[in-house]
PDB file of C-alpha atoms in Angstrom:
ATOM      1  CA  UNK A  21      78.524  87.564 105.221  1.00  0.00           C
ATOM      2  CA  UNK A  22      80.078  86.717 108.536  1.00  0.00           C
ATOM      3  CA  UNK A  23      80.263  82.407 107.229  1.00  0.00           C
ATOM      4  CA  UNK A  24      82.437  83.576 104.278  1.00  0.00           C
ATOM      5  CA  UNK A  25      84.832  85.801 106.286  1.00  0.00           C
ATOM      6  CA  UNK A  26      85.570  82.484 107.947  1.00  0.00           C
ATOM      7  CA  UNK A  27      85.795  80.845 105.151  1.00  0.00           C
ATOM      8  CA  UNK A  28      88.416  83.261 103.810  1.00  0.00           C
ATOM      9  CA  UNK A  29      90.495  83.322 106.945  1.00  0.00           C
ATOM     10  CA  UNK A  30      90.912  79.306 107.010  1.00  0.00           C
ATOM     11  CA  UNK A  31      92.169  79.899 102.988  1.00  0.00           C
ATOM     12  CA  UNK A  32      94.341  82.605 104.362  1.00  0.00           C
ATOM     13  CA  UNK A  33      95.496  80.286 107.146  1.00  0.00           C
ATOM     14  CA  UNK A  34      95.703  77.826 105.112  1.00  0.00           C
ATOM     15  CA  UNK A  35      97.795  79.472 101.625  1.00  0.00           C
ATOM     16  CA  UNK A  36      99.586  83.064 103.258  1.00  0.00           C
ATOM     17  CA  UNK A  37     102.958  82.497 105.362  1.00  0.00           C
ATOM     18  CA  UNK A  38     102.557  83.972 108.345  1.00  0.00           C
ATOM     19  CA  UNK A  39      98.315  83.818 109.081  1.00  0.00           C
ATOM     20  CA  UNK A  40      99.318  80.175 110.356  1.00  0.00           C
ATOM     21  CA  UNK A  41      98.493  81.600 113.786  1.00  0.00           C
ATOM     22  CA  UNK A  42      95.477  84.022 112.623  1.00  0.00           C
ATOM     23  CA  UNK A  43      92.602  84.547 114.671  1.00  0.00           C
ATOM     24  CA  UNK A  44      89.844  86.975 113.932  1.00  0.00           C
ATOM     25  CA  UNK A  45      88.711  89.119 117.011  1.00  0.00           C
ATOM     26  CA  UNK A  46      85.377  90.186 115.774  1.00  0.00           C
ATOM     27  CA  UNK A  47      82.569  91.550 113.553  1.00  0.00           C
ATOM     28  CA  UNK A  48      81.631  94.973 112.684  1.00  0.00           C
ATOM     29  CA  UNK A  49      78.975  96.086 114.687  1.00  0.00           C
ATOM     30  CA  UNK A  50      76.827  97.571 112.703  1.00  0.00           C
ATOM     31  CA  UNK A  51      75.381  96.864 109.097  1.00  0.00           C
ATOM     32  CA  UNK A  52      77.219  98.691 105.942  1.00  0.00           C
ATOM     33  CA  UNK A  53      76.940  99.091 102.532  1.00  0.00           C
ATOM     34  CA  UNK A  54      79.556  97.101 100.283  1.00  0.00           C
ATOM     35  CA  UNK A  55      78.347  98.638  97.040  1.00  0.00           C
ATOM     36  CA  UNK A  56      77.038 101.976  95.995  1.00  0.00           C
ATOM     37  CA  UNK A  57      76.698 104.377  93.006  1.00  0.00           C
ATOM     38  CA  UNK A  58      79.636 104.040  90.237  1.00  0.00           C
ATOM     39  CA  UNK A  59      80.320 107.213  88.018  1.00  0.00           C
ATOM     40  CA  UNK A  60      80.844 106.488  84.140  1.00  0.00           C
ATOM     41  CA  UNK A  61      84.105 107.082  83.710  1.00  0.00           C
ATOM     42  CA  UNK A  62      86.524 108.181  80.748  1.00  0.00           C
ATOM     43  CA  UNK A  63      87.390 104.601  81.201  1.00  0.00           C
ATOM     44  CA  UNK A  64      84.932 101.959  82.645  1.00  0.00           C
ATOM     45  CA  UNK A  65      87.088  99.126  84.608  1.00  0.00           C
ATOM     46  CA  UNK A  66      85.879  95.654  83.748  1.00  0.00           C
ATOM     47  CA  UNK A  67      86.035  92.249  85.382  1.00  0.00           C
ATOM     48  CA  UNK A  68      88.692  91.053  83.233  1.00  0.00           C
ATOM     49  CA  UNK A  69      90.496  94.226  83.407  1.00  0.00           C
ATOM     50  CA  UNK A  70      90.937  93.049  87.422  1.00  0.00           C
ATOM     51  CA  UNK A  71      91.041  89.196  86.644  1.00  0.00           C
ATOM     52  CA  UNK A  72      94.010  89.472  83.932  1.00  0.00           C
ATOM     53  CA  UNK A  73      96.383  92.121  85.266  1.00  0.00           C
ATOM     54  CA  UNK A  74      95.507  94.547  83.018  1.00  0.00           C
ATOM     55  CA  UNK A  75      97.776  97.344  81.579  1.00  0.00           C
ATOM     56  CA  UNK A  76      96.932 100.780  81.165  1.00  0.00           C
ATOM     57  CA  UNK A  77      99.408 103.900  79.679  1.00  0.00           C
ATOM     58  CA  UNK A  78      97.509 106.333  82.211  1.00  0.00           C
ATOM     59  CA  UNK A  79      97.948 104.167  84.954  1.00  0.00           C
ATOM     60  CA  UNK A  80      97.798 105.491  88.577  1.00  0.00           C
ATOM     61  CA  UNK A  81      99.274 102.876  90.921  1.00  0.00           C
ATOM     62  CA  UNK A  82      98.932  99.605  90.872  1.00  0.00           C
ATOM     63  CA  UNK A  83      96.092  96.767  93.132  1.00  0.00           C
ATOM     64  CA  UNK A  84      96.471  93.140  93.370  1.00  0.00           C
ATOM     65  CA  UNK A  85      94.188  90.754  92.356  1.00  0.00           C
ATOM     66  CA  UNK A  86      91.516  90.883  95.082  1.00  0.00           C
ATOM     67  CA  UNK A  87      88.099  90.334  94.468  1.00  0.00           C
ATOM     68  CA  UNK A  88      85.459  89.859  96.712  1.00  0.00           C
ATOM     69  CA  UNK A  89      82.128  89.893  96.231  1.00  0.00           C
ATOM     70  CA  UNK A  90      78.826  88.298  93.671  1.00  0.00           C
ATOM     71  CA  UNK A  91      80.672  84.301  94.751  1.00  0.00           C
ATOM     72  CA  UNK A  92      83.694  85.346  93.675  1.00  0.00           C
ATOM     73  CA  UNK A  93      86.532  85.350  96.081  1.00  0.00           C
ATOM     74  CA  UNK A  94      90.035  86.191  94.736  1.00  0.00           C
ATOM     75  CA  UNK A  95      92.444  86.822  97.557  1.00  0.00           C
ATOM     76  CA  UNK A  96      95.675  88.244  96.740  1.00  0.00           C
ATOM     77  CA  UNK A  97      98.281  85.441  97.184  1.00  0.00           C
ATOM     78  CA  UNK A  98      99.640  85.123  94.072  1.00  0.00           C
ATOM     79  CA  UNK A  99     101.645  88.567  93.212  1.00  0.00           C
ATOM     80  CA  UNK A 100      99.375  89.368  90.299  1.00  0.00           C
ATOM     81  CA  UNK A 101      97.912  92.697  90.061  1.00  0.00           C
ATOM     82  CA  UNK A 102      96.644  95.128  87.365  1.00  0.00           C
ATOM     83  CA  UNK A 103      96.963  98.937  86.756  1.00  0.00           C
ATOM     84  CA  UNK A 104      94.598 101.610  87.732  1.00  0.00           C
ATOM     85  CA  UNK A 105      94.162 103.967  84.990  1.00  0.00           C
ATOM     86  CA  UNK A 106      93.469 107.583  85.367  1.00  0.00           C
ATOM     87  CA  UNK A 107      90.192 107.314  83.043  1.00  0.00           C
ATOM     88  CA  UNK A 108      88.389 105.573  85.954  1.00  0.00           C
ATOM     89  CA  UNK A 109      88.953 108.663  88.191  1.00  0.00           C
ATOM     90  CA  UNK A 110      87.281 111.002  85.259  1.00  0.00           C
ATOM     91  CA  UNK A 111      83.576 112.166  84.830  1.00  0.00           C
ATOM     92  CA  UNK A 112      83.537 112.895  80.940  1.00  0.00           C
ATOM     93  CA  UNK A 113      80.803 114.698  80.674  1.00  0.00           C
ATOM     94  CA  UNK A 114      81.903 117.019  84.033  1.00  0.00           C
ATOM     95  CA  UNK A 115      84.806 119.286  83.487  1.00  0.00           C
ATOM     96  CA  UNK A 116      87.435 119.422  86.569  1.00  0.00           C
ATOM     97  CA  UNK A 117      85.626 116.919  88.486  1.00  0.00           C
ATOM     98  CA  UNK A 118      87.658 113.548  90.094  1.00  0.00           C
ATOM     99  CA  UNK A 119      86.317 110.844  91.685  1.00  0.00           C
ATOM    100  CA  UNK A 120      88.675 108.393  93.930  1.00  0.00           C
ATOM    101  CA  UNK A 121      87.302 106.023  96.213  1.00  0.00           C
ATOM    102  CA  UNK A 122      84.676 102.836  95.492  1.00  0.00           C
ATOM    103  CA  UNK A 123      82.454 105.364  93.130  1.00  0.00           C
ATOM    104  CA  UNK A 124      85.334 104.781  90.402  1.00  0.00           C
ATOM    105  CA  UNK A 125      83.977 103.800  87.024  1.00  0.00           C
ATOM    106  CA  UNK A 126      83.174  99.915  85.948  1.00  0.00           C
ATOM    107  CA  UNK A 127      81.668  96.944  86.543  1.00  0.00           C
ATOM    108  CA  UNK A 128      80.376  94.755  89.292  1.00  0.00           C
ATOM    109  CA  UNK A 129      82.810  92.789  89.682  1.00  0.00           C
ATOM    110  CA  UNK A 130      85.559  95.275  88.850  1.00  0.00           C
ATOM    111  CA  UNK A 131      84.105  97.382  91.906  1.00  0.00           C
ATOM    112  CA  UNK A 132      84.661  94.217  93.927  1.00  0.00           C
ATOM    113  CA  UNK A 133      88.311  94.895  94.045  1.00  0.00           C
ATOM    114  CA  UNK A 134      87.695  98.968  93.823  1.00  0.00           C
ATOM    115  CA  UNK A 135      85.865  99.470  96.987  1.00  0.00           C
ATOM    116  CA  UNK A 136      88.521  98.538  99.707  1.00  0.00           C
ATOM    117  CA  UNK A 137      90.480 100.643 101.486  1.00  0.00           C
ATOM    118  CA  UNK A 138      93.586 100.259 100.109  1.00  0.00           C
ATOM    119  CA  UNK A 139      92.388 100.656  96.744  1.00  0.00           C
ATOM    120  CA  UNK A 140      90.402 103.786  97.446  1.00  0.00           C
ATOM    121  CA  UNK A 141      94.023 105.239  98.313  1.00  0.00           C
ATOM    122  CA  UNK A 142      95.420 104.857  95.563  1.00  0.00           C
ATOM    123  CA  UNK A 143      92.794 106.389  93.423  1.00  0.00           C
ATOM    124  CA  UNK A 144      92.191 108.840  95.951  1.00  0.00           C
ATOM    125  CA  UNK A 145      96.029 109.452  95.634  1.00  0.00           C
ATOM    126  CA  UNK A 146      96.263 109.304  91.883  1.00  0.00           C
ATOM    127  CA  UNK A 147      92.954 111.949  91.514  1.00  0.00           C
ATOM    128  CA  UNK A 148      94.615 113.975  94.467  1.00  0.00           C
ATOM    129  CA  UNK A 149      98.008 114.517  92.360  1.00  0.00           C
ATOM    130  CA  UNK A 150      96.331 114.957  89.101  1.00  0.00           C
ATOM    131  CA  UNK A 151      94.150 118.321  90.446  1.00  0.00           C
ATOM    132  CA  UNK A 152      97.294 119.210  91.723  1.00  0.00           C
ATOM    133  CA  UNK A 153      99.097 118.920  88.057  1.00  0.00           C
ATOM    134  CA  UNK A 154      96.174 120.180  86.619  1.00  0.00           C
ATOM    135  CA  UNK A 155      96.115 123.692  88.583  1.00  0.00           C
ATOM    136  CA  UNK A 156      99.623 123.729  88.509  1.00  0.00           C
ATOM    137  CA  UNK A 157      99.850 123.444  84.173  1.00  0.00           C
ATOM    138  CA  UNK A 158      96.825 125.691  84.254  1.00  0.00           C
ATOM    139  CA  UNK A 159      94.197 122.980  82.165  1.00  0.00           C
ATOM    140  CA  UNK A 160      91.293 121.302  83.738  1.00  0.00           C
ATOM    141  CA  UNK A 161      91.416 117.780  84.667  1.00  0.00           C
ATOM    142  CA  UNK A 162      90.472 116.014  81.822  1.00  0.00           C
ATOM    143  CA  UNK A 163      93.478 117.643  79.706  1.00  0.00           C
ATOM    144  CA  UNK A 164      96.345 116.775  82.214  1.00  0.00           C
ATOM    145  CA  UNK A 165      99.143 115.190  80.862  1.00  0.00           C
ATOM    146  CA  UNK A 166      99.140 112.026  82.409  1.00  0.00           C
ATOM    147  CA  UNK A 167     103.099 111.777  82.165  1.00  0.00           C
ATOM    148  CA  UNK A 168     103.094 114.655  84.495  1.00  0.00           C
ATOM    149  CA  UNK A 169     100.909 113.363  86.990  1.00  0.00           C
ATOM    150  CA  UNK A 170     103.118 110.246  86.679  1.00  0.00           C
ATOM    151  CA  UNK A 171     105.851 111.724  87.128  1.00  0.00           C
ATOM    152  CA  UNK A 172     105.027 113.333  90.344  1.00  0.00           C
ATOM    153  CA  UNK A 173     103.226 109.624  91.893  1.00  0.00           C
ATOM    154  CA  UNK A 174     106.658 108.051  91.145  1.00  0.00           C
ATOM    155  CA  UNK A 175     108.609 111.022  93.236  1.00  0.00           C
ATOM    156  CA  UNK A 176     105.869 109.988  95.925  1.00  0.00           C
ATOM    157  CA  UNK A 177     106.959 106.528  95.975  1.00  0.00           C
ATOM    158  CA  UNK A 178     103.702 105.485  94.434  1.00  0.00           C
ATOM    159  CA  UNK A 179     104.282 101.875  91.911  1.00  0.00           C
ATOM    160  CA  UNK A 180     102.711 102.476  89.084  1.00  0.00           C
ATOM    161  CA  UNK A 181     104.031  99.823  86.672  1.00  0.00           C
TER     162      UNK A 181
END
């Protein structure tokens, strides 16, 4: 809660050039929910998929390692990151269906890191490009080439490796 956002801006102070001077302003307002329904996914991300800078051949983009959440706070200070793959993004039971955003497929503590902002873009991004592909080539989602939809995140600017 509110105690360990303090706590994490006196490590941030403390660790990340330039939060020195940091101050935080306020609290949300109102009460949210941090974690919510997860689809089963092609691929199911793990906790030491997110600790360990995992690899992927269908990967997406790229997150650092960030967790937070279930007493574990990671913060992302070190450069390391792991891979998003694709297969989190895919329902395999439900043809033509992607999911971006915190309902990506895995564990806990995988959906720790998942459910920010930043990393909802780049699956958002990654499942955005693939329908795209995938209409494009004329198959449904789950057949895309991944190459293809690589191919086009890398003309976006998008880091995948």
């Amino acid at each position: 809660g509110r105690e360990q956002a303090m706590y994490a801006l006196q490590a941030l102070k403390g660790v990340v050039p330039g939060f020195e001077n940091a101050k935080l302003r306020n609290f949300g307002m109102t009460i949210g929910t941090r974690d919510s329904r997860k689809i089963i996914g092609r691929y199911n991300l793990t906790s030491e998929d997110v600790r360990n800078e995992a690899r992927f051949d269908d990967t997406i983009g790229i997150f650092p390692e960030f967790i937070d959440g279930y007493n574990i706070l990671i913060l992302p200070t070190t450069g390391r990151y792991f891979q998003v793959p694709y297969g989190c993004t895919v329902p395999p039971r439900v043809k033509n269906l992607l999911v971006g955003g915190r309902c990506v497929a895995g564990d806990k503590t995988s959906h720790c890191a998942m459910r920010n902002m930043m990393a909802c873009t780049v699956t958002g991004q990654g499942a955005g490009v693939a329908a795209a592909v995938s209409l494009k080539e004329a198959v449904s989602t789950h057949d895309v080439d991944v190459k293809l939809v690589q191919k086009e995140l890398l003309r976006q600017g998008v880091r995948i490796h």
